[in-house]
Amino acid sequence: MEKSTSASSNSAQAKSIDSLETKANYLKFDLDDLNELKKLTSKDVADLAKRLEEDDYPNAFAGLHDWHLLRAIAFNIPDLVEPYRHLLDLEPFDEC
């Protein structure tokens, strides 16, 4: 039974890494690890925001990848995303 749990855990981890690699390939960033987000500069984030504002993507999924990346940056390095917060359309949640 332990092997099954380990196998499904490895499968979920592989899917997560595949998703980050897809983003990295599209965005030309090396984002195979969330720690890599910290290597992004304000210029990188500005370029990302510009693409989102122009909304000129080859398909809806490419824009969605950028949006998810900006969201991940916002949760990990909020200062970098503050000028572009309007692109995320985040609302506060009442979790009391």
PDB file of N, CA and C in Angstrom:
ATOM      1  N   MET A   1       0.829  -1.190   0.000  1.00  0.00           N
ATOM      2  CA  MET A   1       0.000   0.000   0.000  1.00  0.00           C
ATOM      3  C   MET A   1       0.872   1.252   0.000  1.00  0.00           C
ATOM      4  N   GLU A   2       1.996   1.200   0.675  1.00  0.00           N
ATOM      5  CA  GLU A   2       2.887   2.349   0.766  1.00  0.00           C
ATOM      6  C   GLU A   2       3.452   2.716  -0.600  1.00  0.00           C
ATOM      7  N   LYS A   3       3.719   1.717  -1.432  1.00  0.00           N
ATOM      8  CA  LYS A   3       4.238   1.978  -2.774  1.00  0.00           C
ATOM      9  C   LYS A   3       3.218   2.756  -3.603  1.00  0.00           C
ATOM     10  N   SER A   4       1.944   2.418  -3.465  1.00  0.00           N
ATOM     11  CA  SER A   4       0.894   3.093  -4.207  1.00  0.00           C
ATOM     12  C   SER A   4       0.823   4.570  -3.827  1.00  0.00           C
ATOM     13  N   THR A   5       0.888   4.862  -2.536  1.00  0.00           N
ATOM     14  CA  THR A   5       0.862   6.243  -2.062  1.00  0.00           C
ATOM     15  C   THR A   5       2.074   6.996  -2.571  1.00  0.00           C
ATOM     16  N   SER A   6       3.229   6.360  -2.504  1.00  0.00           N
ATOM     17  CA  SER A   6       4.456   6.981  -2.983  1.00  0.00           C
ATOM     18  C   SER A   6       4.396   7.231  -4.482  1.00  0.00           C
ATOM     19  N   ALA A   7       3.849   6.285  -5.219  1.00  0.00           N
ATOM     20  CA  ALA A   7       3.744   6.425  -6.677  1.00  0.00           C
ATOM     21  C   ALA A   7       2.812   7.568  -7.040  1.00  0.00           C
ATOM     22  N   SER A   8       1.672   7.687  -6.342  1.00  0.00           N
ATOM     23  CA  SER A   8       0.743   8.769  -6.661  1.00  0.00           C
ATOM     24  C   SER A   8       1.329  10.117  -6.252  1.00  0.00           C
ATOM     25  N   SER A   9       2.086  10.142  -5.168  1.00  0.00           N
ATOM     26  CA  SER A   9       2.760  11.369  -4.745  1.00  0.00           C
ATOM     27  C   SER A   9       3.791  11.803  -5.780  1.00  0.00           C
ATOM     28  N   ASN A  10       4.558  10.825  -6.288  1.00  0.00           N
ATOM     29  CA  ASN A  10       5.544  11.125  -7.336  1.00  0.00           C
ATOM     30  C   ASN A  10       4.857  11.606  -8.606  1.00  0.00           C
ATOM     31  N   SER A  11       3.701  11.017  -8.925  1.00  0.00           N
ATOM     32  CA  SER A  11       2.960  11.416 -10.118  1.00  0.00           C
ATOM     33  C   SER A  11       2.461  12.856  -9.985  1.00  0.00           C
ATOM     34  N   ALA A  12       1.929  13.211  -8.824  1.00  0.00           N
ATOM     35  CA  ALA A  12       1.450  14.580  -8.598  1.00  0.00           C
ATOM     36  C   ALA A  12       2.599  15.572  -8.669  1.00  0.00           C
ATOM     37  N   GLN A  13       3.734  15.195  -8.091  1.00  0.00           N
ATOM     38  CA  GLN A  13       4.913  16.066  -8.130  1.00  0.00           C
ATOM     39  C   GLN A  13       5.398  16.236  -9.578  1.00  0.00           C
ATOM     40  N   ALA A  14       5.377  15.172 -10.350  1.00  0.00           N
ATOM     41  CA  ALA A  14       5.802  15.243 -11.745  1.00  0.00           C
ATOM     42  C   ALA A  14       4.881  16.153 -12.545  1.00  0.00           C
ATOM     43  N   LYS A  15       3.565  16.079 -12.291  1.00  0.00           N
ATOM     44  CA  LYS A  15       2.611  16.947 -12.990  1.00  0.00           C
ATOM     45  C   LYS A  15       2.883  18.411 -12.641  1.00  0.00           C
ATOM     46  N   SER A  16       3.180  18.680 -11.360  1.00  0.00           N
ATOM     47  CA  SER A  16       3.471  20.042 -10.923  1.00  0.00           C
ATOM     48  C   SER A  16       4.718  20.571 -11.622  1.00  0.00           C
ATOM     49  N   ILE A  17       5.742  19.760 -11.690  1.00  0.00           N
ATOM     50  CA  ILE A  17       6.984  20.160 -12.345  1.00  0.00           C
ATOM     51  C   ILE A  17       6.743  20.368 -13.830  1.00  0.00           C
ATOM     52  N   ASP A  18       5.949  19.475 -14.465  1.00  0.00           N
ATOM     53  CA  ASP A  18       5.628  19.628 -15.885  1.00  0.00           C
ATOM     54  C   ASP A  18       4.939  20.965 -16.135  1.00  0.00           C
ATOM     55  N   SER A  19       4.035  21.340 -15.242  1.00  0.00           N
ATOM     56  CA  SER A  19       3.322  22.606 -15.392  1.00  0.00           C
ATOM     57  C   SER A  19       4.292  23.779 -15.326  1.00  0.00           C
ATOM     58  N   LEU A  20       5.222  23.744 -14.375  1.00  0.00           N
ATOM     59  CA  LEU A  20       6.204  24.817 -14.262  1.00  0.00           C
ATOM     60  C   LEU A  20       7.127  24.847 -15.468  1.00  0.00           C
ATOM     61  N   GLU A  21       7.499  23.669 -15.979  1.00  0.00           N
ATOM     62  CA  GLU A  21       8.361  23.626 -17.164  1.00  0.00           C
ATOM     63  C   GLU A  21       7.632  24.189 -18.382  1.00  0.00           C
ATOM     64  N   THR A  22       6.337  23.930 -18.487  1.00  0.00           N
ATOM     65  CA  THR A  22       5.555  24.493 -19.587  1.00  0.00           C
ATOM     66  C   THR A  22       5.586  26.007 -19.520  1.00  0.00           C
ATOM     67  N   LYS A  23       5.390  26.555 -18.325  1.00  0.00           N
ATOM     68  CA  LYS A  23       5.451  28.005 -18.143  1.00  0.00           C
ATOM     69  C   LYS A  23       6.840  28.518 -18.486  1.00  0.00           C
ATOM     70  N   ALA A  24       7.838  27.806 -18.016  1.00  0.00           N
ATOM     71  CA  ALA A  24       9.218  28.243 -18.263  1.00  0.00           C
ATOM     72  C   ALA A  24       9.513  28.253 -19.757  1.00  0.00           C
ATOM     73  N   ASN A  25       9.051  27.240 -20.468  1.00  0.00           N
ATOM     74  CA  ASN A  25       9.287  27.195 -21.911  1.00  0.00           C
ATOM     75  C   ASN A  25       8.607  28.349 -22.613  1.00  0.00           C
ATOM     76  N   TYR A  26       7.391  28.653 -22.230  1.00  0.00           N
ATOM     77  CA  TYR A  26       6.667  29.732 -22.887  1.00  0.00           C
ATOM     78  C   TYR A  26       7.267  31.086 -22.527  1.00  0.00           C
ATOM     79  N   LEU A  27       7.629  31.258 -21.263  1.00  0.00           N
ATOM     80  CA  LEU A  27       8.084  32.561 -20.780  1.00  0.00           C
ATOM     81  C   LEU A  27       9.590  32.735 -20.856  1.00  0.00           C
ATOM     82  N   LYS A  28      10.282  31.680 -21.234  1.00  0.00           N
ATOM     83  CA  LYS A  28      11.738  31.700 -21.322  1.00  0.00           C
ATOM     84  C   LYS A  28      12.391  32.020 -19.979  1.00  0.00           C
ATOM     85  N   PHE A  29      11.769  31.585 -18.912  1.00  0.00           N
ATOM     86  CA  PHE A  29      12.339  31.668 -17.574  1.00  0.00           C
ATOM     87  C   PHE A  29      12.629  30.243 -17.112  1.00  0.00           C
ATOM     88  N   ASP A  30      13.569  30.087 -16.221  1.00  0.00           N
ATOM     89  CA  ASP A  30      13.845  28.782 -15.632  1.00  0.00           C
ATOM     90  C   ASP A  30      13.079  28.711 -14.317  1.00  0.00           C
ATOM     91  N   LEU A  31      11.860  28.185 -14.378  1.00  0.00           N
ATOM     92  CA  LEU A  31      11.003  28.141 -13.202  1.00  0.00           C
ATOM     93  C   LEU A  31      10.715  26.710 -12.762  1.00  0.00           C
ATOM     94  N   ASP A  32      11.717  25.862 -12.769  1.00  0.00           N
ATOM     95  CA  ASP A  32      11.492  24.484 -12.374  1.00  0.00           C
ATOM     96  C   ASP A  32      11.373  24.344 -10.866  1.00  0.00           C
ATOM     97  N   ASP A  33      11.494  25.433 -10.145  1.00  0.00           N
ATOM     98  CA  ASP A  33      11.394  25.418  -8.701  1.00  0.00           C
ATOM     99  C   ASP A  33      10.834  26.765  -8.268  1.00  0.00           C
ATOM    100  N   LEU A  34       9.949  26.788  -7.309  1.00  0.00           N
ATOM    101  CA  LEU A  34       9.379  28.061  -6.857  1.00  0.00           C
ATOM    102  C   LEU A  34      10.434  29.020  -6.320  1.00  0.00           C
ATOM    103  N   ASN A  35      11.547  28.500  -5.845  1.00  0.00           N
ATOM    104  CA  ASN A  35      12.625  29.379  -5.393  1.00  0.00           C
ATOM    105  C   ASN A  35      13.168  30.223  -6.540  1.00  0.00           C
ATOM    106  N   GLU A  36      12.989  29.742  -7.755  1.00  0.00           N
ATOM    107  CA  GLU A  36      13.442  30.489  -8.922  1.00  0.00           C
ATOM    108  C   GLU A  36      12.655  31.791  -9.089  1.00  0.00           C
ATOM    109  N   LEU A  37      11.455  31.848  -8.534  1.00  0.00           N
ATOM    110  CA  LEU A  37      10.675  33.083  -8.605  1.00  0.00           C
ATOM    111  C   LEU A  37      11.450  34.255  -8.014  1.00  0.00           C
ATOM    112  N   LYS A  38      12.220  33.966  -7.007  1.00  0.00           N
ATOM    113  CA  LYS A  38      12.961  35.032  -6.329  1.00  0.00           C
ATOM    114  C   LYS A  38      14.067  35.620  -7.198  1.00  0.00           C
ATOM    115  N   LYS A  39      14.382  34.951  -8.285  1.00  0.00           N
ATOM    116  CA  LYS A  39      15.401  35.462  -9.202  1.00  0.00           C
ATOM    117  C   LYS A  39      14.812  36.455 -10.209  1.00  0.00           C
ATOM    118  N   LEU A  40      13.491  36.530 -10.263  1.00  0.00           N
ATOM    119  CA  LEU A  40      12.855  37.447 -11.205  1.00  0.00           C
ATOM    120  C   LEU A  40      13.091  38.887 -10.769  1.00  0.00           C
ATOM    121  N   THR A  41      13.306  39.734 -11.734  1.00  0.00           N
ATOM    122  CA  THR A  41      13.543  41.145 -11.452  1.00  0.00           C
ATOM    123  C   THR A  41      12.269  41.937 -11.711  1.00  0.00           C
ATOM    124  N   SER A  42      12.294  43.191 -11.323  1.00  0.00           N
ATOM    125  CA  SER A  42      11.138  44.046 -11.590  1.00  0.00           C
ATOM    126  C   SER A  42      10.923  44.199 -13.096  1.00  0.00           C
ATOM    127  N   LYS A  43      11.997  44.165 -13.881  1.00  0.00           N
ATOM    128  CA  LYS A  43      11.859  44.235 -15.340  1.00  0.00           C
ATOM    129  C   LYS A  43      11.164  42.983 -15.877  1.00  0.00           C
ATOM    130  N   ASP A  44      11.516  41.814 -15.355  1.00  0.00           N
ATOM    131  CA  ASP A  44      10.847  40.576 -15.767  1.00  0.00           C
ATOM    132  C   ASP A  44       9.343  40.664 -15.501  1.00  0.00           C
ATOM    133  N   VAL A  45       8.989  41.163 -14.328  1.00  0.00           N
ATOM    134  CA  VAL A  45       7.582  41.274 -13.956  1.00  0.00           C
ATOM    135  C   VAL A  45       6.890  42.335 -14.811  1.00  0.00           C
ATOM    136  N   ALA A  46       7.589  43.424 -15.104  1.00  0.00           N
ATOM    137  CA  ALA A  46       7.023  44.470 -15.967  1.00  0.00           C
ATOM    138  C   ALA A  46       6.751  43.921 -17.364  1.00  0.00           C
ATOM    139  N   ASP A  47       7.669  43.114 -17.889  1.00  0.00           N
ATOM    140  CA  ASP A  47       7.476  42.498 -19.205  1.00  0.00           C
ATOM    141  C   ASP A  47       6.280  41.548 -19.194  1.00  0.00           C
ATOM    142  N   LEU A  48       6.165  40.790 -18.129  1.00  0.00           N
ATOM    143  CA  LEU A  48       5.043  39.871 -17.959  1.00  0.00           C
ATOM    144  C   LEU A  48       3.725  40.651 -17.917  1.00  0.00           C
ATOM    145  N   ALA A  49       3.691  41.716 -17.138  1.00  0.00           N
ATOM    146  CA  ALA A  49       2.486  42.539 -17.018  1.00  0.00           C
ATOM    147  C   ALA A  49       2.136  43.192 -18.354  1.00  0.00           C
ATOM    148  N   LYS A  50       3.140  43.617 -19.087  1.00  0.00           N
ATOM    149  CA  LYS A  50       2.894  44.239 -20.393  1.00  0.00           C
ATOM    150  C   LYS A  50       2.216  43.239 -21.338  1.00  0.00           C
ATOM    151  N   ARG A  51       2.714  41.992 -21.337  1.00  0.00           N
ATOM    152  CA  ARG A  51       2.092  40.963 -22.176  1.00  0.00           C
ATOM    153  C   ARG A  51       0.630  40.755 -21.780  1.00  0.00           C
ATOM    154  N   LEU A  52       0.386  40.739 -20.461  1.00  0.00           N
ATOM    155  CA  LEU A  52      -0.987  40.547 -19.992  1.00  0.00           C
ATOM    156  C   LEU A  52      -1.875  41.725 -20.386  1.00  0.00           C
ATOM    157  N   GLU A  53      -1.351  42.926 -20.270  1.00  0.00           N
ATOM    158  CA  GLU A  53      -2.136  44.111 -20.627  1.00  0.00           C
ATOM    159  C   GLU A  53      -2.430  44.160 -22.127  1.00  0.00           C
ATOM    160  N   GLU A  54      -1.460  43.776 -22.937  1.00  0.00           N
ATOM    161  CA  GLU A  54      -1.657  43.784 -24.388  1.00  0.00           C
ATOM    162  C   GLU A  54      -2.568  42.646 -24.838  1.00  0.00           C
ATOM    163  N   ASP A  55      -2.598  41.570 -24.070  1.00  0.00           N
ATOM    164  CA  ASP A  55      -3.469  40.427 -24.330  1.00  0.00           C
ATOM    165  C   ASP A  55      -3.374  39.944 -25.781  1.00  0.00           C
ATOM    166  N   ASP A  56      -2.155  39.859 -26.272  1.00  0.00           N
ATOM    167  CA  ASP A  56      -1.929  39.408 -27.645  1.00  0.00           C
ATOM    168  C   ASP A  56      -1.228  38.053 -27.609  1.00  0.00           C
ATOM    169  N   TYR A  57      -1.997  37.020 -27.286  1.00  0.00           N
ATOM    170  CA  TYR A  57      -1.458  35.669 -27.144  1.00  0.00           C
ATOM    171  C   TYR A  57      -1.941  34.796 -28.299  1.00  0.00           C
ATOM    172  N   PRO A  58      -1.162  33.780 -28.636  1.00  0.00           N
ATOM    173  CA  PRO A  58      -1.574  32.889 -29.729  1.00  0.00           C
ATOM    174  C   PRO A  58      -2.820  32.068 -29.378  1.00  0.00           C
ATOM    175  N   ASN A  59      -3.055  31.865 -28.063  1.00  0.00           N
ATOM    176  CA  ASN A  59      -4.258  31.151 -27.618  1.00  0.00           C
ATOM    177  C   ASN A  59      -4.544  31.525 -26.170  1.00  0.00           C
ATOM    178  N   ALA A  60      -5.702  31.147 -25.688  1.00  0.00           N
ATOM    179  CA  ALA A  60      -6.124  31.508 -24.331  1.00  0.00           C
ATOM    180  C   ALA A  60      -5.220  30.891 -23.273  1.00  0.00           C
ATOM    181  N   PHE A  61      -4.675  29.727 -23.550  1.00  0.00           N
ATOM    182  CA  PHE A  61      -3.859  29.053 -22.556  1.00  0.00           C
ATOM    183  C   PHE A  61      -2.544  29.775 -22.301  1.00  0.00           C
ATOM    184  N   ALA A  62      -1.991  30.394 -23.311  1.00  0.00           N
ATOM    185  CA  ALA A  62      -0.738  31.137 -23.144  1.00  0.00           C
ATOM    186  C   ALA A  62      -0.955  32.318 -22.205  1.00  0.00           C
ATOM    187  N   GLY A  63      -2.057  33.015 -22.361  1.00  0.00           N
ATOM    188  CA  GLY A  63      -2.376  34.120 -21.457  1.00  0.00           C
ATOM    189  C   GLY A  63      -2.638  33.620 -20.048  1.00  0.00           C
ATOM    190  N   LEU A  64      -3.285  32.482 -19.944  1.00  0.00           N
ATOM    191  CA  LEU A  64      -3.558  31.898 -18.635  1.00  0.00           C
ATOM    192  C   LEU A  64      -2.264  31.513 -17.922  1.00  0.00           C
ATOM    193  N   HIS A  65      -1.293  31.021 -18.667  1.00  0.00           N
ATOM    194  CA  HIS A  65       0.015  30.705 -18.077  1.00  0.00           C
ATOM    195  C   HIS A  65       0.652  31.956 -17.485  1.00  0.00           C
ATOM    196  N   ASP A  66       0.623  33.056 -18.226  1.00  0.00           N
ATOM    197  CA  ASP A  66       1.192  34.302 -17.712  1.00  0.00           C
ATOM    198  C   ASP A  66       0.448  34.770 -16.471  1.00  0.00           C
ATOM    199  N   TRP A  67      -0.877  34.662 -16.500  1.00  0.00           N
ATOM    200  CA  TRP A  67      -1.678  35.106 -15.359  1.00  0.00           C
ATOM    201  C   TRP A  67      -1.332  34.282 -14.114  1.00  0.00           C
ATOM    202  N   HIS A  68      -1.201  32.976 -14.280  1.00  0.00           N
ATOM    203  CA  HIS A  68      -0.853  32.124 -13.134  1.00  0.00           C
ATOM    204  C   HIS A  68       0.554  32.433 -12.625  1.00  0.00           C
ATOM    205  N   LEU A  69       1.452  32.739 -13.528  1.00  0.00           N
ATOM    206  CA  LEU A  69       2.803  33.098 -13.104  1.00  0.00           C
ATOM    207  C   LEU A  69       2.783  34.401 -12.311  1.00  0.00           C
ATOM    208  N   LEU A  70       2.067  35.406 -12.801  1.00  0.00           N
ATOM    209  CA  LEU A  70       1.971  36.673 -12.078  1.00  0.00           C
ATOM    210  C   LEU A  70       1.336  36.455 -10.710  1.00  0.00           C
ATOM    211  N   ARG A  71       0.367  35.594 -10.651  1.00  0.00           N
ATOM    212  CA  ARG A  71      -0.295  35.270  -9.374  1.00  0.00           C
ATOM    213  C   ARG A  71       0.692  34.594  -8.418  1.00  0.00           C
ATOM    214  N   ALA A  72       1.482  33.663  -8.922  1.00  0.00           N
ATOM    215  CA  ALA A  72       2.479  32.993  -8.076  1.00  0.00           C
ATOM    216  C   ALA A  72       3.499  33.997  -7.555  1.00  0.00           C
ATOM    217  N   ILE A  73       3.899  34.923  -8.404  1.00  0.00           N
ATOM    218  CA  ILE A  73       4.842  35.954  -7.973  1.00  0.00           C
ATOM    219  C   ILE A  73       4.187  36.821  -6.906  1.00  0.00           C
ATOM    220  N   ALA A  74       2.918  37.166  -7.099  1.00  0.00           N
ATOM    221  CA  ALA A  74       2.206  38.019  -6.143  1.00  0.00           C
ATOM    222  C   ALA A  74       2.146  37.381  -4.758  1.00  0.00           C
ATOM    223  N   PHE A  75       1.959  36.081  -4.701  1.00  0.00           N
ATOM    224  CA  PHE A  75       1.876  35.405  -3.408  1.00  0.00           C
ATOM    225  C   PHE A  75       3.237  35.215  -2.761  1.00  0.00           C
ATOM    226  N   ASN A  76       4.284  35.171  -3.565  1.00  0.00           N
ATOM    227  CA  ASN A  76       5.624  34.932  -3.029  1.00  0.00           C
ATOM    228  C   ASN A  76       6.454  36.202  -2.886  1.00  0.00           C
ATOM    229  N   ILE A  77       6.272  37.161  -3.767  1.00  0.00           N
ATOM    230  CA  ILE A  77       7.030  38.419  -3.729  1.00  0.00           C
ATOM    231  C   ILE A  77       6.052  39.563  -4.045  1.00  0.00           C
ATOM    232  N   PRO A  78       5.172  39.883  -3.127  1.00  0.00           N
ATOM    233  CA  PRO A  78       4.111  40.854  -3.403  1.00  0.00           C
ATOM    234  C   PRO A  78       4.614  42.232  -3.835  1.00  0.00           C
ATOM    235  N   ASP A  79       5.760  42.648  -3.367  1.00  0.00           N
ATOM    236  CA  ASP A  79       6.277  43.976  -3.716  1.00  0.00           C
ATOM    237  C   ASP A  79       6.507  44.125  -5.216  1.00  0.00           C
ATOM    238  N   LEU A  80       6.933  43.050  -5.872  1.00  0.00           N
ATOM    239  CA  LEU A  80       7.189  43.122  -7.310  1.00  0.00           C
ATOM    240  C   LEU A  80       5.914  43.290  -8.132  1.00  0.00           C
ATOM    241  N   VAL A  81       4.818  42.794  -7.610  1.00  0.00           N
ATOM    242  CA  VAL A  81       3.570  42.778  -8.363  1.00  0.00           C
ATOM    243  C   VAL A  81       2.657  43.952  -8.017  1.00  0.00           C
ATOM    244  N   GLU A  82       2.957  44.665  -6.967  1.00  0.00           N
ATOM    245  CA  GLU A  82       2.065  45.743  -6.510  1.00  0.00           C
ATOM    246  C   GLU A  82       1.608  46.686  -7.635  1.00  0.00           C
ATOM    247  N   PRO A  83       2.480  47.151  -8.525  1.00  0.00           N
ATOM    248  CA  PRO A  83       2.016  48.061  -9.589  1.00  0.00           C
ATOM    249  C   PRO A  83       1.069  47.397 -10.600  1.00  0.00           C
ATOM    250  N   TYR A  84       1.014  46.071 -10.594  1.00  0.00           N
ATOM    251  CA  TYR A  84       0.230  45.331 -11.587  1.00  0.00           C
ATOM    252  C   TYR A  84      -0.895  44.528 -10.942  1.00  0.00           C
ATOM    253  N   ARG A  85      -1.181  44.832  -9.693  1.00  0.00           N
ATOM    254  CA  ARG A  85      -2.177  44.091  -8.933  1.00  0.00           C
ATOM    255  C   ARG A  85      -3.543  44.082  -9.637  1.00  0.00           C
ATOM    256  N   HIS A  86      -3.836  45.139 -10.362  1.00  0.00           N
ATOM    257  CA  HIS A  86      -5.126  45.229 -11.061  1.00  0.00           C
ATOM    258  C   HIS A  86      -5.295  44.106 -12.099  1.00  0.00           C
ATOM    259  N   LEU A  87      -4.199  43.556 -12.566  1.00  0.00           N
ATOM    260  CA  LEU A  87      -4.266  42.473 -13.549  1.00  0.00           C
ATOM    261  C   LEU A  87      -4.697  41.148 -12.928  1.00  0.00           C
ATOM    262  N   LEU A  88      -4.588  41.044 -11.615  1.00  0.00           N
ATOM    263  CA  LEU A  88      -4.887  39.783 -10.943  1.00  0.00           C
ATOM    264  C   LEU A  88      -6.337  39.670 -10.510  1.00  0.00           C
ATOM    265  N   ASP A  89      -7.000  40.794 -10.320  1.00  0.00           N
ATOM    266  CA  ASP A  89      -8.407  40.778  -9.922  1.00  0.00           C
ATOM    267  C   ASP A  89      -8.610  39.943  -8.653  1.00  0.00           C
ATOM    268  N   LEU A  90      -7.708  40.137  -7.681  1.00  0.00           N
ATOM    269  CA  LEU A  90      -7.813  39.402  -6.410  1.00  0.00           C
ATOM    270  C   LEU A  90      -8.768  40.119  -5.479  1.00  0.00           C
ATOM    271  N   GLU A  91      -9.559  39.333  -4.768  1.00  0.00           N
ATOM    272  CA  GLU A  91     -10.476  39.899  -3.790  1.00  0.00           C
ATOM    273  C   GLU A  91     -10.123  39.328  -2.430  1.00  0.00           C
ATOM    274  N   PRO A  92     -10.257  40.159  -1.379  1.00  0.00           N
ATOM    275  CA  PRO A  92      -9.981  39.643  -0.037  1.00  0.00           C
ATOM    276  C   PRO A  92     -11.062  38.626   0.358  1.00  0.00           C
ATOM    277  N   PHE A  93     -10.658  37.652   1.127  1.00  0.00           N
ATOM    278  CA  PHE A  93     -11.579  36.623   1.577  1.00  0.00           C
ATOM    279  C   PHE A  93     -11.773  36.749   3.072  1.00  0.00           C
ATOM    280  N   ASP A  94     -12.987  36.535   3.523  1.00  0.00           N
ATOM    281  CA  ASP A  94     -13.277  36.539   4.949  1.00  0.00           C
ATOM    282  C   ASP A  94     -13.275  35.093   5.420  1.00  0.00           C
ATOM    283  N   GLU A  95     -12.178  34.700   6.061  1.00  0.00           N
ATOM    284  CA  GLU A  95     -12.052  33.302   6.484  1.00  0.00           C
ATOM    285  C   GLU A  95     -12.186  33.160   7.994  1.00  0.00           C
ATOM    286  N   CYS A  96     -12.938  34.060   8.598  1.00  0.00           N
ATOM    287  CA  CYS A  96     -13.150  33.995  10.058  1.00  0.00           C
ATOM    288  C   CYS A  96     -14.115  32.917  10.428  1.00  0.00           C
TER     289      CYS A  96
END
